[in-house]
Short mmCIF file of C-alpha atoms and ligand atoms in Angstrom, two decimals:
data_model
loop_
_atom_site.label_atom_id
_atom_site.label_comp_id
_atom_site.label_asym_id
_atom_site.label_seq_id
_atom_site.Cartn_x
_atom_site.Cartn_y
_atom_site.Cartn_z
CA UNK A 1 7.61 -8.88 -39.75
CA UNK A 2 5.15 -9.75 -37.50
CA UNK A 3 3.34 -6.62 -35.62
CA UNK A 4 4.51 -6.54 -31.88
CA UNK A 5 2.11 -4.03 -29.49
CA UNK A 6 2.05 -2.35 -26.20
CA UNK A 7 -0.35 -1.49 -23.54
CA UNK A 8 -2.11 1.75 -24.34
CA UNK A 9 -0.25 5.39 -23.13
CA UNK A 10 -1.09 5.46 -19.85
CA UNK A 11 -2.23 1.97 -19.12
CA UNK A 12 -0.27 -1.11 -17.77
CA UNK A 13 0.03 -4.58 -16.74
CA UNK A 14 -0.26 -5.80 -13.51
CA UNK A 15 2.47 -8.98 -13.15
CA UNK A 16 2.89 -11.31 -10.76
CA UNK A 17 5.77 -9.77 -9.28
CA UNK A 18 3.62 -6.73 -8.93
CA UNK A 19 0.10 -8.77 -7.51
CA UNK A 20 1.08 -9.47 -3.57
CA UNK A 21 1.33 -6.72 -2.57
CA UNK A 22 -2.13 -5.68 -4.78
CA UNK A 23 -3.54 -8.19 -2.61
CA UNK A 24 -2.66 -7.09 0.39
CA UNK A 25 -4.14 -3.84 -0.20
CA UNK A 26 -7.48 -5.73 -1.01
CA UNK A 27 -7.58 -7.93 1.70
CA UNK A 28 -6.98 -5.02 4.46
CA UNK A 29 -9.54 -3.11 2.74
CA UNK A 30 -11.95 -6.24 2.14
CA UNK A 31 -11.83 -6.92 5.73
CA UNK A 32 -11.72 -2.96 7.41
CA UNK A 33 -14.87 -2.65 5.47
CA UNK A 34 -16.40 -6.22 6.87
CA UNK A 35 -15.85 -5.26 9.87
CA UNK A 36 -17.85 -1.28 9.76
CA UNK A 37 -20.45 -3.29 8.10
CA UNK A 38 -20.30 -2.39 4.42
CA UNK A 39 -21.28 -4.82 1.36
CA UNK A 40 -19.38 -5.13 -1.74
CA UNK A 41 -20.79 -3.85 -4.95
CA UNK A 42 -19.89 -4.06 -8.89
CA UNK A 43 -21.27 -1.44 -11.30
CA UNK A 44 -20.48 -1.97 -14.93
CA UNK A 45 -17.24 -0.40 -16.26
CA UNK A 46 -19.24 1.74 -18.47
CA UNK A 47 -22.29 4.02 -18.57
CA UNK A 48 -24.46 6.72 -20.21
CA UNK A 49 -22.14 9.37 -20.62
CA UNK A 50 -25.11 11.17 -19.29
CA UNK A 51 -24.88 10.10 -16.03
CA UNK A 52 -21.42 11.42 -15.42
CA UNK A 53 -21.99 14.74 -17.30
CA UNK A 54 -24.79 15.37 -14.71
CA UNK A 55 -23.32 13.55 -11.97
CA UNK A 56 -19.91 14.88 -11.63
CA UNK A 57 -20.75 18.02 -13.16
CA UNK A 58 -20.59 19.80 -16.43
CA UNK A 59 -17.88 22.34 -15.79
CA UNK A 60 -15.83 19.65 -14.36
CA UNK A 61 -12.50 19.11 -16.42
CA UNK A 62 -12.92 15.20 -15.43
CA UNK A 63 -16.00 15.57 -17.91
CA UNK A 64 -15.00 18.05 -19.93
CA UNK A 65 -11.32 16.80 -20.94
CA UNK A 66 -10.77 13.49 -19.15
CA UNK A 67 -13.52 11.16 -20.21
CA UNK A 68 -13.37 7.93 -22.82
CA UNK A 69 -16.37 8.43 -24.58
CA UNK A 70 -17.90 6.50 -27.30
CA UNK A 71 -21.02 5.93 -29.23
CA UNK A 72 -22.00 2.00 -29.30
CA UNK A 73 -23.50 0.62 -32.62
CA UNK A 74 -27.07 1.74 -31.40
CA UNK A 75 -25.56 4.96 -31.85
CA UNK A 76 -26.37 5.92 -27.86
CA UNK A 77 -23.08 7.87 -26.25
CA UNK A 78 -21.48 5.48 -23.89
CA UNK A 79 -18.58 6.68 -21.35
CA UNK A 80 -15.82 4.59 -19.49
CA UNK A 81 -16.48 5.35 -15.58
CA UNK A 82 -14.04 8.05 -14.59
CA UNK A 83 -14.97 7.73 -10.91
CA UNK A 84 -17.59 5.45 -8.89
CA UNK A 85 -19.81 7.55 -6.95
CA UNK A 86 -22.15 8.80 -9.47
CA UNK A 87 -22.76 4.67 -10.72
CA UNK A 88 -23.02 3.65 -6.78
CA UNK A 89 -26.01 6.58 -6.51
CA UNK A 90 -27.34 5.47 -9.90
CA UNK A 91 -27.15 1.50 -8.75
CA UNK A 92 -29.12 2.90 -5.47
CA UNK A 93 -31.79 4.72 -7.12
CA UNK A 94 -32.06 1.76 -9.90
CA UNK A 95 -32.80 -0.77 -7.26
CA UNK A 96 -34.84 0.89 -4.74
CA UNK A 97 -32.41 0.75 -1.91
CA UNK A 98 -34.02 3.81 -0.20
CA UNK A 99 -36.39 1.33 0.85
CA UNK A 100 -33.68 -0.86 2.89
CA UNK A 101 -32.51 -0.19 5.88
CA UNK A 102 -31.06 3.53 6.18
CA UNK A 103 -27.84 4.17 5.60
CA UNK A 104 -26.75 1.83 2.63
CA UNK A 105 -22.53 1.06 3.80
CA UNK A 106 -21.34 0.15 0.13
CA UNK A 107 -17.81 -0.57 -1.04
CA UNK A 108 -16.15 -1.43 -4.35
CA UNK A 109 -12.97 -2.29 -6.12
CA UNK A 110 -12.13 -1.51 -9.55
CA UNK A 111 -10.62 -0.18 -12.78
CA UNK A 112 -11.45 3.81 -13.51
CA UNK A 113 -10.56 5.63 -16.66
CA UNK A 114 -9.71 9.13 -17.06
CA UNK A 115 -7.71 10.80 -19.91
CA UNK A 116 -5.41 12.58 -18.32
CA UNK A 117 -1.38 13.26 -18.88
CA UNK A 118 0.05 10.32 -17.83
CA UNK A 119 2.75 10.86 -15.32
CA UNK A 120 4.20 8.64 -12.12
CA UNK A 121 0.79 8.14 -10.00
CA UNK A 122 -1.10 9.56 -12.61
CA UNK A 123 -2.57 6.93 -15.17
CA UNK A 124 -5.43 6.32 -17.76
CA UNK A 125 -6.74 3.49 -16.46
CA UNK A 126 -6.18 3.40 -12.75
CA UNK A 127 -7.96 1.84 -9.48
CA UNK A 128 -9.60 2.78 -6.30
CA UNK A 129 -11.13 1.55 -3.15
CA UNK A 130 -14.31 3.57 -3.00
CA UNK A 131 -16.46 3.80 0.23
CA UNK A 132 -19.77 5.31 0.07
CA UNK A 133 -21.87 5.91 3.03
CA UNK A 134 -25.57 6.53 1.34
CA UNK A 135 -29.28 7.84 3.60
CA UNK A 136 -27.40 9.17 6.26
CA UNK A 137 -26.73 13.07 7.46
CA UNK A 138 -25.03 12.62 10.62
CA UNK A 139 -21.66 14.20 11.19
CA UNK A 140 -21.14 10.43 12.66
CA UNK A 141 -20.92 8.94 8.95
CA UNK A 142 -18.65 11.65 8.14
CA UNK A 143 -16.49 10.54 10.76
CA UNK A 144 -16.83 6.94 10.52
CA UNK A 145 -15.51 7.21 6.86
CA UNK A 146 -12.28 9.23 7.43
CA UNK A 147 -11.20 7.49 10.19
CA UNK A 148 -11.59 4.31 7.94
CA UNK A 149 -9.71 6.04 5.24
CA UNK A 150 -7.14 6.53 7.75
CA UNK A 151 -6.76 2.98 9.60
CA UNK A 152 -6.38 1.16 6.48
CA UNK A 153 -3.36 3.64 5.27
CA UNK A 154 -2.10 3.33 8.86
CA UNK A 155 -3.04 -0.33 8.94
CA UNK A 156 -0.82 -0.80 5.37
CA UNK A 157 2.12 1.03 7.01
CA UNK A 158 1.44 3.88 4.13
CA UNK A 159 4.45 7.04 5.74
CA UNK A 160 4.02 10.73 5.68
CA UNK A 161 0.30 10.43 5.58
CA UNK A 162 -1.85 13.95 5.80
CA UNK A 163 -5.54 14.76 5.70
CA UNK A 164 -6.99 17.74 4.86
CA UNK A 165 -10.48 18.42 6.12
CA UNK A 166 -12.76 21.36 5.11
CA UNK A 167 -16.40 21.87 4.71
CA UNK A 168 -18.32 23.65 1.63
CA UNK A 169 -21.51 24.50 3.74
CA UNK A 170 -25.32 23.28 2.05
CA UNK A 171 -26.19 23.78 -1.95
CA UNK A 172 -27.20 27.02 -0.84
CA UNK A 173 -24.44 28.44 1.61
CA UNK A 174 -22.30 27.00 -1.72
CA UNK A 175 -24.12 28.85 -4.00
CA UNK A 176 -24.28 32.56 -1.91
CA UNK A 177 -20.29 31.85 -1.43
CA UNK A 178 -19.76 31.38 -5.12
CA UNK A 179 -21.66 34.52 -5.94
CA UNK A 180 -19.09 36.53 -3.09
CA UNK A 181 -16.39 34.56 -4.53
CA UNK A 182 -17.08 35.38 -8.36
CA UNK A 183 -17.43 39.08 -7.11
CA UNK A 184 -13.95 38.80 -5.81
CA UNK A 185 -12.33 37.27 -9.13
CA UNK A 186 -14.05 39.73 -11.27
CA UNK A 187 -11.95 42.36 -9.04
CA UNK A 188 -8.62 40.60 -9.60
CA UNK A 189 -9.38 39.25 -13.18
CA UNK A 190 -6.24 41.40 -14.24
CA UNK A 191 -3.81 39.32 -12.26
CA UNK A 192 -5.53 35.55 -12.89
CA UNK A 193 -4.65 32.91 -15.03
CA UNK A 194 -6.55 32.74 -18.57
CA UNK A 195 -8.33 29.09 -17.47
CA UNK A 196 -9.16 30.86 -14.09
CA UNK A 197 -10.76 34.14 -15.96
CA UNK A 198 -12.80 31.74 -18.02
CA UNK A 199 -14.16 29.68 -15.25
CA UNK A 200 -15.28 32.77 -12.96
CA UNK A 201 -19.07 32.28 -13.71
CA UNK A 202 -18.96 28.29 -14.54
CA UNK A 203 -16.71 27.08 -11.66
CA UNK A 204 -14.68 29.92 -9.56
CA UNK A 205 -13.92 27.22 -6.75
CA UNK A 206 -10.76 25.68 -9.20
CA UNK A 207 -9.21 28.98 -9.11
CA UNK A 208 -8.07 27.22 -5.37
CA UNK A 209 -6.71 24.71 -7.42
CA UNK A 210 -4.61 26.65 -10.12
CA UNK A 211 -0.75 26.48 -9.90
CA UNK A 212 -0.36 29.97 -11.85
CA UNK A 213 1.72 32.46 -9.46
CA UNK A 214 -1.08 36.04 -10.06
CA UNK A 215 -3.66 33.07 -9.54
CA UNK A 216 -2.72 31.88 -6.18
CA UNK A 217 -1.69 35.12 -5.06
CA UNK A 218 -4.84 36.50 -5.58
CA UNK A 219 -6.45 33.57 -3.72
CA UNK A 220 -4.11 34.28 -0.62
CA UNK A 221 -6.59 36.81 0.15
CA UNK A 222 -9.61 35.54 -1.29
CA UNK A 223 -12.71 34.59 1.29
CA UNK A 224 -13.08 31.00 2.47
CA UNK A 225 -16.55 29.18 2.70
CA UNK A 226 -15.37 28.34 5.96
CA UNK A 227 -16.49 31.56 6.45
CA UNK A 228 -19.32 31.32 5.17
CA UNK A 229 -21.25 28.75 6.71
CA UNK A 230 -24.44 29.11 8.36
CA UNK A 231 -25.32 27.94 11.61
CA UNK A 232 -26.52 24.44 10.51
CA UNK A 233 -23.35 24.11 8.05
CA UNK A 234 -21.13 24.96 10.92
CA UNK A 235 -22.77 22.86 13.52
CA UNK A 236 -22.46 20.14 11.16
CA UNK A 237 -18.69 20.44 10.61
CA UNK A 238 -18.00 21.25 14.32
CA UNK A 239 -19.57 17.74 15.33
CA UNK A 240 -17.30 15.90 12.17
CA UNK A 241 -14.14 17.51 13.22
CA UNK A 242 -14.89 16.67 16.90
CA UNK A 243 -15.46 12.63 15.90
CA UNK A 244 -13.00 12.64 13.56
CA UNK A 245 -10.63 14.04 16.97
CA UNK A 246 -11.46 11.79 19.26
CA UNK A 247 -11.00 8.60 16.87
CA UNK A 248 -7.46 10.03 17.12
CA UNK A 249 -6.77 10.80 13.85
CA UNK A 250 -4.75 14.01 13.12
CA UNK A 251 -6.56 16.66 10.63
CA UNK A 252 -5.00 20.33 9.59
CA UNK A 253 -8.17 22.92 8.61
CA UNK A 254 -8.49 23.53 5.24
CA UNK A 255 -10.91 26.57 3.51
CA UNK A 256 -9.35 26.32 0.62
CA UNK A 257 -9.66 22.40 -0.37
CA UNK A 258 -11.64 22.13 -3.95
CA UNK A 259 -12.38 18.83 -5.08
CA UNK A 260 -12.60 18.18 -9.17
CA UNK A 261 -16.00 17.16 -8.74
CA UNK A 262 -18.84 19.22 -8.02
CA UNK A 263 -21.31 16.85 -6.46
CA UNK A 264 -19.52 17.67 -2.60
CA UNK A 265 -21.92 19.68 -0.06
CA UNK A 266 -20.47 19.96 3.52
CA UNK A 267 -17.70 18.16 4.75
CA UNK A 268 -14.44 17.56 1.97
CA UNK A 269 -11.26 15.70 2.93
CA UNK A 270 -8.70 14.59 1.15
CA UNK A 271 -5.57 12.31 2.89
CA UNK A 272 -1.99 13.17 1.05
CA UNK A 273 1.48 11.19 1.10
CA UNK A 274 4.78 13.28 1.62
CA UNK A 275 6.42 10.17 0.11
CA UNK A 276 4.80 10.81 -3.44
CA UNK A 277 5.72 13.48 -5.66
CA UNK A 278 3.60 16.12 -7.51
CA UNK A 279 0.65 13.57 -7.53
CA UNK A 280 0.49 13.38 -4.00
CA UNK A 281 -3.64 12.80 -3.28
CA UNK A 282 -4.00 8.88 -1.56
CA UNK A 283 -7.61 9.64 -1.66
CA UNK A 284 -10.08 12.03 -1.14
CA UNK A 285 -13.95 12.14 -0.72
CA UNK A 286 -16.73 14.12 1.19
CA UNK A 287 -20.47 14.17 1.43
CA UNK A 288 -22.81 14.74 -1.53
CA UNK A 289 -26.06 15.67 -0.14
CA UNK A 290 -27.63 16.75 -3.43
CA UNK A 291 -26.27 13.48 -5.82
CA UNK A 292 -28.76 10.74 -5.53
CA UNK A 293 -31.97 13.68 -6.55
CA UNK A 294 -29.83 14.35 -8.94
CA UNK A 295 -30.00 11.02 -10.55
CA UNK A 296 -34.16 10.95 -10.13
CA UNK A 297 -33.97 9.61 -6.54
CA UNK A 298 -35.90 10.46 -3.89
CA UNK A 299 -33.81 13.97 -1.59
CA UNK A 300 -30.89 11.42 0.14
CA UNK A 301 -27.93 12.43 1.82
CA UNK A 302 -24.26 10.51 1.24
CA UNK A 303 -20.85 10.57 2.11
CA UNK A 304 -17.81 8.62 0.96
CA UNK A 305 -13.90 8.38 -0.44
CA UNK A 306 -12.13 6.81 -3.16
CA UNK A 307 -8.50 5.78 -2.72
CA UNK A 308 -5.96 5.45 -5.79
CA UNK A 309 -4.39 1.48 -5.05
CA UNK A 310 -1.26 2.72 -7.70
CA UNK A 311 -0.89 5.47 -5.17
CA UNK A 312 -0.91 3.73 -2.42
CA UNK A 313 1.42 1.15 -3.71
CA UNK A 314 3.86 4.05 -4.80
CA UNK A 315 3.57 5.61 -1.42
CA UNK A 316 4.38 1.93 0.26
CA UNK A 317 7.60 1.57 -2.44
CA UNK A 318 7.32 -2.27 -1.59
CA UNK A 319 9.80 -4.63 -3.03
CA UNK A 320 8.46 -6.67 -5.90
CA UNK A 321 7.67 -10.01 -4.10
CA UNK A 322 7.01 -13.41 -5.48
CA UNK A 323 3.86 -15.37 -4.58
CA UNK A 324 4.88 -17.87 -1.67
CA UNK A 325 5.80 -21.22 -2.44
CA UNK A 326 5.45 -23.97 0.16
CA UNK A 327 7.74 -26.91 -1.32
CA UNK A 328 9.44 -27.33 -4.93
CA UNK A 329 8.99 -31.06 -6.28
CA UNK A 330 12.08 -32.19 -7.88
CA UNK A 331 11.72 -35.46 -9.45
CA UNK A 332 13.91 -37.72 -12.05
CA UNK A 333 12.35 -38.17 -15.72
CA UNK A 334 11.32 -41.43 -14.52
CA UNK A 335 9.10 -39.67 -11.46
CA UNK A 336 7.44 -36.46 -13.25
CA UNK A 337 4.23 -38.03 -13.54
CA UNK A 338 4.38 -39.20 -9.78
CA UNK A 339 5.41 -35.59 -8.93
CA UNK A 340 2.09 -34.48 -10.82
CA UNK A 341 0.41 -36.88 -8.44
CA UNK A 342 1.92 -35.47 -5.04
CA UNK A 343 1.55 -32.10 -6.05
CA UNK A 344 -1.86 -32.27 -6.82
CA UNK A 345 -2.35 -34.07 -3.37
CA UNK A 346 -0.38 -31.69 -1.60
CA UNK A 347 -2.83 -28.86 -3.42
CA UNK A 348 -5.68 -30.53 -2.43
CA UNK A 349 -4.70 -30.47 1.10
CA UNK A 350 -4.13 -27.03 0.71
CA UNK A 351 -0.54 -26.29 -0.10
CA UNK A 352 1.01 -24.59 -1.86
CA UNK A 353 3.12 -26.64 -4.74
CA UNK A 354 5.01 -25.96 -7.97
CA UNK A 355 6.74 -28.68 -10.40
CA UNK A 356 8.90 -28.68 -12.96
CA UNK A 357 6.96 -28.51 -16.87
CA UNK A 358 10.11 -27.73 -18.79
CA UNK A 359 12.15 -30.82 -19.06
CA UNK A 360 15.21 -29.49 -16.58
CA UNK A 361 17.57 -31.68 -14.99
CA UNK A 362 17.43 -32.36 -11.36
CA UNK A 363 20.13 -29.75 -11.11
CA UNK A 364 18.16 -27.47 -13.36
CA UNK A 365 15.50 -28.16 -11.01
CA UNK A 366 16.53 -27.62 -7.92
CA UNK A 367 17.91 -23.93 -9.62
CA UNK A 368 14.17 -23.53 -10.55
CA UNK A 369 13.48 -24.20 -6.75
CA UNK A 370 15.49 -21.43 -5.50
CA UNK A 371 14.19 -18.79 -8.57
CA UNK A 372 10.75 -19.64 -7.40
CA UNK A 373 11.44 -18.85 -3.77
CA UNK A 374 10.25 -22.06 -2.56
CA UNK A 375 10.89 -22.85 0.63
CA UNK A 376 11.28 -26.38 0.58
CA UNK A 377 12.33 -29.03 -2.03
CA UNK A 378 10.76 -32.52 -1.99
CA UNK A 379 13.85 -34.53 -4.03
CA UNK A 380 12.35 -37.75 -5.87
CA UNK A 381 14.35 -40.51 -6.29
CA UNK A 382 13.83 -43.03 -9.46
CA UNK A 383 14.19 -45.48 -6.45
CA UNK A 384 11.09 -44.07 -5.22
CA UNK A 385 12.26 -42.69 -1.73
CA UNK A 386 12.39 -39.07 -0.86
CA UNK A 387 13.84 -36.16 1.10
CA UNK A 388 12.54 -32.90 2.03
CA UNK A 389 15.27 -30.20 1.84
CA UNK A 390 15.44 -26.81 3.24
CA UNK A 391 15.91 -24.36 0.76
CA UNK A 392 17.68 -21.79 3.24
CA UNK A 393 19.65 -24.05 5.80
CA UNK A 394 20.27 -26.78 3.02
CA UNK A 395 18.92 -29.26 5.70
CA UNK A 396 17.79 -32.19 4.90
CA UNK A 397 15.68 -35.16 6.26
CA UNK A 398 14.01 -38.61 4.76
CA UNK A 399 10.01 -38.36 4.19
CA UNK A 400 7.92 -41.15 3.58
CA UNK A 401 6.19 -41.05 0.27
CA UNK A 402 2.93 -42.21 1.22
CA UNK A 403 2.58 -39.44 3.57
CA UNK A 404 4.10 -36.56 1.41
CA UNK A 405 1.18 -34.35 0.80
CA UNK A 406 0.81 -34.40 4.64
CA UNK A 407 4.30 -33.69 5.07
CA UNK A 408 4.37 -30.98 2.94
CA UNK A 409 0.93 -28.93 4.34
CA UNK A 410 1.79 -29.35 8.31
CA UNK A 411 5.74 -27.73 7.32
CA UNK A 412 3.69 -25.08 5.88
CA UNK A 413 1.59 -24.67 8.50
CA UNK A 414 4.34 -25.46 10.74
P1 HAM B 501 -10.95 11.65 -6.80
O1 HAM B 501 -10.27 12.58 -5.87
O2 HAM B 501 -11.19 12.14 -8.18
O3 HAM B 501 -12.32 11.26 -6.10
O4 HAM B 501 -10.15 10.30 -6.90
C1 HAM B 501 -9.79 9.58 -5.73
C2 HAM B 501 -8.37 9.07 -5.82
O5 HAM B 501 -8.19 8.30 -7.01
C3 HAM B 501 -7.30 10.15 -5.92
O6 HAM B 501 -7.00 10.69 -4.66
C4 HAM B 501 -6.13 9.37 -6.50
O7 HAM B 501 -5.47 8.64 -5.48
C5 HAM B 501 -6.83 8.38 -7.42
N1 HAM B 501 -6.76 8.85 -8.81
C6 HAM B 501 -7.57 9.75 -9.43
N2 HAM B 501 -7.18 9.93 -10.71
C7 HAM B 501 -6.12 9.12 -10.92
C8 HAM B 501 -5.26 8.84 -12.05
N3 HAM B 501 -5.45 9.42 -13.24
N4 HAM B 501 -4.24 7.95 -11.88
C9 HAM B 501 -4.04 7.32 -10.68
N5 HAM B 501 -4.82 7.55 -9.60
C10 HAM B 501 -5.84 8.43 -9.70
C11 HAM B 501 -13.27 10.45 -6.65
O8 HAM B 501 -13.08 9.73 -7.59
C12 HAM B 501 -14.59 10.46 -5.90
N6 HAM B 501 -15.51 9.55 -6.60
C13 HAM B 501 -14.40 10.07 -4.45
C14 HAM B 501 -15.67 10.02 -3.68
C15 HAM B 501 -16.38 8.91 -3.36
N7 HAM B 501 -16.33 11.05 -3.18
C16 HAM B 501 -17.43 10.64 -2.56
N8 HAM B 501 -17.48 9.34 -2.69
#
């Protein structure tokens, strides 16, 4: 018997029935980022695994459970991009764009990879929207990307939306914090989780994260970088929370928010749906002051989001829907070749036209018609006249032939 496969655990197809509303998503996006003056960018769907090992951290578990790596026939260790922001920075520093025009607005589309268990919202290869806001260190970029974050989701009708907004102070207010906080595990290490105890010198933020009871008990207590910040930090995160205010968008204060990637200095957000279930993150970013020296570029400040499309699309439940149809042609045997003709016309014009390729019978095709959701027939007659029928009133009228394809494009602009 011939072998019969299946997309990959974790993976899936996108189908037709599934692409409108997929495009919808890109066009608001496409055009909320025209208009705050971003440019599009494409990084390759794989890079040195190096990059995201030093990028989006080592203790990470994004790099050290999640990642699809592989060595190519040079024998050099090639990973599938988990995430965008560490490629964007690498992009900037690879083509000198610290000597443009300060900050560089960028915004991409695009598959991401990340080995995880797959569950609903949760897959192996997924996609975002990723914003990234790159030379800038005003609280105003902050705000500017939130509040886009948040217009699109309102813009797409996404319910029960949430953001989260907190700040993780400098490098250094980060590191003096995660000296007090690793203090403060070490006390409790009786009562934490054994991933938690593991992590207290490596990455003691995640204990924030952990869904074991003596774990988040503990962290009830524990102190908050909020806290912590200096006077810059704090002066910083008063003017973001104050933009991000009077843009009207709605924030709760959050000390505790840890993202799973260590690049974030500063300001963290992350925007939640009640409408999803455990995987309930739409999108999350903050500012990574610290990324793009990282990556051998010059000291540059950023700030951005990424925003999971499946996620959104979950959160929106929208009914499959079929691409729109302007007019069905429906011809005899004798007029399939003419109907070839008028659709194409009709296309040109700009229209849009489907046709029968499967030998039905009118009746068959006027069946078709309906399945396709056209909203029009154009009936062909071997006598070569024709009608244009309503598909949802069943109304009917004579057209003239010559004039079809015109016929057809002013109904559907009509
Ligand atoms: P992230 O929080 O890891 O951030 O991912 C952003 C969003 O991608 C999540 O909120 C979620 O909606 C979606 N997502 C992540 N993993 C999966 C998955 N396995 N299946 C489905 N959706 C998923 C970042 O990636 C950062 N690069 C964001 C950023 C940009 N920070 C600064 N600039």
């Amino acid at each position: 018997m011939a072998a019969r496969f299946k997309a990959p655990r974790g993976t899936f197809d996108v189908l037709p029935s599934d692409s409108v509303a997929r495009a919808r998503v890109y066009s608001a996006a496409a055009l909320a980022f025209e208009r705050a003056g971003y440019g599009r960018i494409e990084t390759p769907v794989f890079e040195e695994t190096e990059l995201f090992a030093r990028g989006v951290g080592e203790s990470t578990d994004i790099v050290q459970k999640e990642m699809f790596t592989f060595q190519d026939q040079g024998g050099r260790s090639l990973t599938l991009r988990p995430e965008a922001t560490a490629s964007i920075c690498r992009a900037y520093v690879e083509h000198g764009m610290h000597t443009l025009p300060q900050p560089v607005k960028l915004w991409y589309w695009g598959p991401f990879f990340r080995h995880e268990r797959p569950q609903s919202g949760r897959f192996r290869q997924f996609h975002q929207i990723d914003s990234e806001v790159i030379g800038s260190d005003s609280p105003l970029a902050d705000a500017e990307s939130i509040v886009l974050l948040s217009d699109l989701l309102t813009e797409l009708g996404v319910p029960g939306v949430r953001l989260r907004l907190g700040s993780l102070g400098s490098l250094e207010t980060r590191k003096a914090y995660r000296d007090e906080l690793r203090a403060y595990l070490k006390e409790h290490d009786g009562s934490l989780s054994e991933d938690v105890r593991s992590r207290i010198d490596s990455n003691p933020l995640r204990a924030f994260d952990s869904d074991h009871e003596g774990t988040q008990e503990v962290m009830q207590s524990a102190p908050t970088i909020l806290d912590s910040l200096d006077s810059e930090d704090a002066e910083h995160f008063e003017a973001v929370k104050r933009a991000v205010s009077d843009a009207g968008v709605e924030y709760v204060l959050d000390g505790t928010l840890v993202r799973g990637l260590d690049y974030y200095t500063r300001t963290v957000f992350e925007f939640t749906s009640d409408s999803l279930g455990a995987q309930s993150a739409l999108g999350g970013g903050g500012r990574y002051d610290g990324l793009v020296a990282e990556l051998g570029g010059p000291e540059t400040p950023g700030v951005g989001w990424a925003a999971g499309i499946e996620r959104i699309l979950l959160a929106l439940d929208e009914a499959k829907e079929k691409p729109t149809i302007d007019a069905f042609i429906v011809a005899p045997d004798g007029q399939r070749e003419r109907a070839l003709s008028l659709a194409t016309e009709a296309r040109r014009a700009g229209a849009c036209v489907d046709l029968d390729f499967a030998g039905r019978s009118e009746k068959g095709q006027m069946k078709q018609a309906d399945r396709t959701g056209a909203r029009r027939a154009v009936i062909l007659s071997e006598d070569g006249s024709a009608k244009i029928r309503d598909m949802q009133s069943g109304d009917e009228r004579p057209v003239d032939l010559e004039d079809i394809a015109g016929e057809i494009e002013r109904e559907a602009r009509a």
